[in-house]
C-alpha positions as a LaTeX table, in Angstrom:
\begin{tabular}{lrrr}
\hline
Residue & $x$ (\AA) & $y$ (\AA) & $z$ (\AA) \\
\hline
Met1 & $-34.02$ & $-88.53$ & 76.65 \\
Ile2 & $-33.70$ & $-92.22$ & 75.73 \\
Ser3 & $-33.26$ & $-91.29$ & 72.05 \\
Phe4 & $-30.51$ & $-88.81$ & 72.95 \\
Leu5 & $-28.68$ & $-91.42$ & 75.02 \\
Ala6 & $-29.04$ & $-93.97$ & 72.20 \\
Ile7 & $-27.57$ & $-91.50$ & 69.70 \\
Leu8 & $-24.76$ & $-90.62$ & 72.11 \\
Phe9 & $-23.95$ & $-94.29$ & 72.72 \\
Thr10 & $-23.95$ & $-95.10$ & 68.99 \\
Phe11 & $-21.81$ & $-92.09$ & 68.13 \\
Ser12 & $-19.36$ & $-92.92$ & 70.93 \\
Leu13 & $-19.15$ & $-96.55$ & 69.75 \\
Val14 & $-18.39$ & $-95.48$ & 66.17 \\
Ile15 & $-15.68$ & $-93.07$ & 67.36 \\
Phe16 & $-14.19$ & $-95.62$ & 69.76 \\
Val17 & $-13.90$ & $-98.25$ & 67.02 \\
His18 & $-12.53$ & $-95.66$ & 64.59 \\
Glu19 & $-9.82$ & $-94.49$ & 66.97 \\
Leu20 & $-9.08$ & $-98.08$ & 67.96 \\
Gly21 & $-8.20$ & $-98.75$ & 64.33 \\
His22 & $-5.68$ & $-95.89$ & 64.30 \\
Phe23 & $-4.29$ & $-97.06$ & 67.65 \\
Ile24 & $-3.79$ & $-100.73$ & 66.71 \\
Val25 & $-2.07$ & $-100.04$ & 63.40 \\
Ala26 & 0.07 & $-97.26$ & 64.89 \\
Val27 & 1.35 & $-99.55$ & 67.65 \\
Lys28 & 1.96 & $-102.39$ & 65.16 \\
Ser29 & 3.93 & $-99.93$ & 63.01 \\
Gly30 & 6.18 & $-98.99$ & 65.92 \\
Val31 & 4.72 & $-95.54$ & 66.60 \\
Thr32 & 4.68 & $-94.33$ & 70.19 \\
Val33 & 1.10 & $-93.55$ & 71.27 \\
Lys34 & 0.77 & $-90.97$ & 74.05 \\
Lys35 & $-3.00$ & $-90.85$ & 74.59 \\
Phe36 & $-6.14$ & $-92.76$ & 73.65 \\
Ser37 & $-9.12$ & $-90.57$ & 74.53 \\
Leu38 & $-12.86$ & $-91.11$ & 74.19 \\
Gly39 & $-14.21$ & $-87.57$ & 74.13 \\
Phe40 & $-12.48$ & $-84.20$ & 74.31 \\
Gly41 & $-11.67$ & $-81.70$ & 77.03 \\
Pro42 & $-10.65$ & $-82.35$ & 80.65 \\
Glu43 & $-10.08$ & $-85.94$ & 81.70 \\
Leu44 & $-12.79$ & $-87.49$ & 83.85 \\
Ile45 & $-11.21$ & $-90.88$ & 84.49 \\
Gly46 & $-8.18$ & $-92.65$ & 83.08 \\
Phe47 & $-5.16$ & $-94.86$ & 83.64 \\
Thr48 & $-1.70$ & $-95.31$ & 82.17 \\
Arg49 & $-0.46$ & $-98.62$ & 80.78 \\
Lys50 & 2.79 & $-99.21$ & 78.90 \\
Gly51 & 3.25 & $-95.48$ & 78.44 \\
Val52 & $-0.22$ & $-94.87$ & 76.97 \\
Arg53 & $-2.75$ & $-92.70$ & 78.83 \\
Tyr54 & $-6.23$ & $-94.19$ & 78.35 \\
Arg55 & $-8.90$ & $-91.66$ & 79.28 \\
Ile56 & $-12.55$ & $-90.69$ & 79.13 \\
Ser57 & $-12.91$ & $-86.95$ & 78.70 \\
Ala58 & $-15.63$ & $-84.49$ & 79.69 \\
Ile59 & $-17.07$ & $-83.74$ & 76.24 \\
Pro60 & $-18.52$ & $-87.01$ & 74.90 \\
Met61 & $-18.49$ & $-86.00$ & 71.24 \\
Gly62 & $-15.69$ & $-87.68$ & 69.36 \\
Gly63 & $-12.29$ & $-88.84$ & 70.49 \\
Tyr64 & $-8.69$ & $-89.01$ & 69.39 \\
Val65 & $-5.41$ & $-90.90$ & 69.43 \\
Glu66 & $-2.37$ & $-88.73$ & 70.19 \\
Met67 & 0.79 & $-90.13$ & 68.63 \\
Lys68 & 4.38 & $-88.99$ & 68.98 \\
Gly69 & 5.41 & $-86.62$ & 66.19 \\
Gln70 & 2.05 & $-86.34$ & 64.42 \\
Ser71 & 3.11 & $-83.06$ & 62.78 \\
Ile72 & 6.41 & $-82.11$ & 61.17 \\
Glu73 & 6.42 & $-78.92$ & 63.29 \\
Glu74 & 6.72 & $-80.90$ & 66.54 \\
Glu75 & 10.14 & $-81.15$ & 68.14 \\
Asp76 & 10.09 & $-84.95$ & 68.23 \\
Ala77 & 8.69 & $-85.29$ & 64.69 \\
Leu78 & 11.73 & $-87.12$ & 63.32 \\
Glu79 & 12.72 & $-89.05$ & 66.43 \\
Glu80 & 12.44 & $-92.83$ & 66.53 \\
Gly81 & 8.91 & $-93.96$ & 67.28 \\
Ser82 & 7.28 & $-90.82$ & 65.85 \\
Phe83 & 4.55 & $-90.87$ & 63.22 \\
Met84 & 6.39 & $-88.50$ & 60.87 \\
Ser85 & 9.57 & $-90.59$ & 61.00 \\
Leu86 & 7.80 & $-93.38$ & 59.12 \\
Pro87 & 7.97 & $-93.48$ & 55.33 \\
Pro88 & 4.71 & $-92.44$ & 53.59 \\
Leu89 & 3.72 & $-96.00$ & 52.68 \\
Lys90 & 3.73 & $-96.92$ & 56.38 \\
Arg91 & 1.84 & $-93.79$ & 57.45 \\
Ile92 & $-1.01$ & $-94.37$ & 55.00 \\
Pro93 & $-2.33$ & $-97.58$ & 56.69 \\
Ile94 & $-2.43$ & $-95.76$ & 60.05 \\
Leu95 & $-4.54$ & $-92.96$ & 58.55 \\
Phe96 & $-6.97$ & $-95.33$ & 56.81 \\
Ala97 & $-7.24$ & $-97.81$ & 59.69 \\
Gly98 & $-10.01$ & $-95.82$ & 61.40 \\
Ala99 & $-12.37$ & $-95.94$ & 58.42 \\
Gly100 & $-11.41$ & $-99.57$ & 57.85 \\
Met101 & $-12.42$ & $-100.52$ & 61.39 \\
Asn102 & $-15.78$ & $-98.75$ & 60.98 \\
Phe103 & $-16.37$ & $-100.68$ & 57.77 \\
Leu104 & $-15.53$ & $-103.94$ & 59.54 \\
Met105 & $-17.83$ & $-103.01$ & 62.44 \\
Gly106 & $-20.69$ & $-102.51$ & 59.97 \\
Ile107 & $-20.09$ & $-105.95$ & 58.48 \\
Ile108 & $-20.09$ & $-107.57$ & 61.93 \\
Ile109 & $-23.26$ & $-105.77$ & 63.07 \\
Phe110 & $-25.26$ & $-106.62$ & 59.95 \\
Phe111 & $-23.94$ & $-110.20$ & 59.99 \\
Phe112 & $-25.44$ & $-110.76$ & 63.44 \\
Ile113 & $-28.68$ & $-108.95$ & 62.49 \\
Phe114 & $-29.18$ & $-111.24$ & 59.47 \\
Leu115 & $-28.13$ & $-114.30$ & 61.47 \\
Ser116 & $-30.45$ & $-113.65$ & 64.42 \\
Ala117 & $-33.44$ & $-111.88$ & 62.85 \\
Gly118 & $-33.21$ & $-112.97$ & 59.23 \\
Val119 & $-34.47$ & $-110.90$ & 56.30 \\
Tyr120 & $-38.04$ & $-109.71$ & 55.78 \\
Ile121 & $-39.38$ & $-111.31$ & 52.58 \\
Gln122 & $-42.47$ & $-109.66$ & 51.13 \\
Thr123 & $-45.39$ & $-111.85$ & 50.06 \\
Asn124 & $-47.20$ & $-110.75$ & 46.89 \\
Ile125 & $-50.77$ & $-111.09$ & 48.15 \\
Ala126 & $-53.37$ & $-108.38$ & 48.75 \\
Gln127 & $-53.29$ & $-108.54$ & 52.53 \\
Val128 & $-52.62$ & $-106.13$ & 55.38 \\
Gly129 & $-49.20$ & $-106.97$ & 56.84 \\
Gly130 & $-49.22$ & $-103.96$ & 59.16 \\
Leu131 & $-50.48$ & $-100.40$ & 59.49 \\
Met132 & $-48.67$ & $-97.07$ & 59.60 \\
Glu133 & $-49.61$ & $-94.56$ & 62.27 \\
Gly134 & $-51.64$ & $-91.58$ & 61.10 \\
Phe135 & $-52.57$ & $-92.95$ & 57.66 \\
Pro136 & $-56.09$ & $-93.56$ & 56.27 \\
Ala137 & $-56.09$ & $-97.37$ & 56.59 \\
Gln138 & $-55.64$ & $-97.23$ & 60.35 \\
Ala139 & $-58.28$ & $-94.52$ & 60.75 \\
Ala140 & $-60.77$ & $-96.42$ & 58.56 \\
Gly141 & $-60.54$ & $-99.61$ & 60.61 \\
Phe142 & $-58.25$ & $-101.86$ & 58.60 \\
Glu143 & $-56.59$ & $-104.54$ & 60.73 \\
Glu144 & $-53.47$ & $-106.62$ & 60.31 \\
Gly145 & $-54.31$ & $-109.88$ & 58.51 \\
Asp146 & $-57.28$ & $-108.48$ & 56.54 \\
Arg147 & $-57.47$ & $-109.76$ & 52.97 \\
Ile148 & $-58.34$ & $-107.02$ & 50.46 \\
Leu149 & $-60.61$ & $-108.34$ & 47.71 \\
Ser150 & $-61.23$ & $-105.16$ & 45.73 \\
Ser151 & $-60.36$ & $-101.47$ & 45.60 \\
Gly152 & $-62.67$ & $-98.96$ & 43.92 \\
Gly153 & $-64.64$ & $-101.76$ & 42.32 \\
Val154 & $-61.54$ & $-103.39$ & 40.83 \\
Glu155 & $-60.76$ & $-106.91$ & 42.01 \\
Val156 & $-57.25$ & $-107.29$ & 43.44 \\
Ser157 & $-55.45$ & $-110.51$ & 44.30 \\
Thr158 & $-51.80$ & $-109.50$ & 44.53 \\
Trp159 & $-49.96$ & $-106.78$ & 46.43 \\
Asp160 & $-48.86$ & $-105.29$ & 43.11 \\
Asp161 & $-52.51$ & $-104.99$ & 41.99 \\
Leu162 & $-53.52$ & $-103.36$ & 45.27 \\
Ser163 & $-50.58$ & $-100.94$ & 45.26 \\
Gln164 & $-51.39$ & $-99.86$ & 41.71 \\
Glu165 & $-55.08$ & $-99.25$ & 42.45 \\
Ile166 & $-54.35$ & $-97.22$ & 45.59 \\
Ser167 & $-51.65$ & $-95.16$ & 43.84 \\
Ile168 & $-54.10$ & $-93.85$ & 41.19 \\
Arg169 & $-56.84$ & $-93.01$ & 43.71 \\
Gly170 & $-55.08$ & $-90.44$ & 45.88 \\
Gly171 & $-57.64$ & $-87.99$ & 47.31 \\
Ile172 & $-60.56$ & $-89.98$ & 45.87 \\
Glu173 & $-63.20$ & $-91.63$ & 48.04 \\
Thr174 & $-62.74$ & $-95.36$ & 47.52 \\
Glu175 & $-64.64$ & $-98.47$ & 48.56 \\
Phe176 & $-62.53$ & $-101.39$ & 49.74 \\
Ile177 & $-63.98$ & $-104.89$ & 50.10 \\
Leu178 & $-62.15$ & $-106.76$ & 52.87 \\
Glu179 & $-62.29$ & $-110.29$ & 54.23 \\
Arg180 & $-61.75$ & $-110.89$ & 57.95 \\
Glu181 & $-62.22$ & $-114.25$ & 59.67 \\
Gly182 & $-64.15$ & $-115.59$ & 56.67 \\
Glu183 & $-66.58$ & $-112.65$ & 56.42 \\
Ser184 & $-66.58$ & $-109.96$ & 53.73 \\
Phe185 & $-67.42$ & $-106.32$ & 54.43 \\
Ser186 & $-66.98$ & $-102.86$ & 52.94 \\
Ile187 & $-64.89$ & $-99.90$ & 54.14 \\
Ile188 & $-64.99$ & $-96.44$ & 52.60 \\
Ser189 & $-61.78$ & $-94.42$ & 52.81 \\
Val190 & $-59.78$ & $-91.76$ & 50.95 \\
Pro191 & $-56.17$ & $-92.63$ & 50.08 \\
Lys192 & $-53.80$ & $-89.86$ & 51.12 \\
Leu193 & $-52.47$ & $-87.96$ & 48.11 \\
Asp194 & $-48.72$ & $-87.36$ & 48.02 \\
Thr195 & $-48.50$ & $-84.28$ & 45.80 \\
Glu196 & $-44.76$ & $-84.66$ & 45.20 \\
Leu197 & $-45.03$ & $-88.25$ & 43.96 \\
Asp198 & $-48.55$ & $-87.74$ & 42.58 \\
Arg199 & $-49.83$ & $-91.00$ & 44.01 \\
Gly200 & $-52.10$ & $-92.23$ & 46.78 \\
Phe201 & $-51.15$ & $-93.98$ & 49.99 \\
Met202 & $-53.23$ & $-95.86$ & 52.55 \\
Gly203 & $-50.45$ & $-96.65$ & 55.01 \\
Ile204 & $-50.73$ & $-100.41$ & 54.55 \\
Ile205 & $-47.53$ & $-102.40$ & 55.07 \\
Ala206 & $-46.96$ & $-105.29$ & 52.71 \\
Pro207 & $-47.36$ & $-108.79$ & 54.19 \\
Gly208 & $-44.35$ & $-111.02$ & 54.61 \\
Glu209 & $-42.19$ & $-112.89$ & 57.08 \\
Tyr210 & $-38.66$ & $-112.97$ & 58.41 \\
Val211 & $-36.62$ & $-115.76$ & 56.87 \\
Gly212 & $-33.48$ & $-117.08$ & 58.56 \\
Met213 & $-30.30$ & $-116.61$ & 56.55 \\
Gly214 & $-27.77$ & $-118.99$ & 58.11 \\
Val215 & $-24.08$ & $-118.29$ & 58.68 \\
Phe216 & $-22.82$ & $-118.24$ & 55.09 \\
Arg217 & $-25.74$ & $-116.28$ & 53.59 \\
Ser218 & $-25.58$ & $-113.76$ & 56.47 \\
Leu219 & $-21.89$ & $-113.19$ & 55.83 \\
Lys220 & $-22.49$ & $-112.81$ & 52.11 \\
\hline
\end{tabular}
């Protein structure tokens, strides 16, 4: 239920911003806007301001901006203030404004993600940064922070070494030598074989850390 509401909220936000782009550019271009609706179907709640009916409709999937004279078949298509009365070069920005606003929204969202959370930078050491649910490493008893010293009798010191050794041992029983809190021990496990990629996986997430980006790097 929470996932459904999250999807509905995200979809509604994307549509709202998209239609807002059409609305702003249409008004700036002198087009008369009749309705600004979030959703379709019967109106649930709404109000009128400066001739525009702002409304939330019953079907929360999509939305629309209704402008005067949107089609040449309409009676008021060529009247002053209608969309079709504008020359083509002035109609084009109105049509592309929705996608432009979504693009701008994406930039703003990712800017604040990079600024607040930073970027995850992988460290090239043979260590368990995290574990994936349902994969062999978790079932075998690997823990976050474990250093992996060898895989299948081959010494590994970097993440690249470890990844390579695991990839060629899909479906093969393998001994891993781990170090935890200064003590070394052995774990026997079988890397999961991905038949499509023809390589093994243990479900070990690479180690790393989130690094702050700062204002200018986040914007870039």
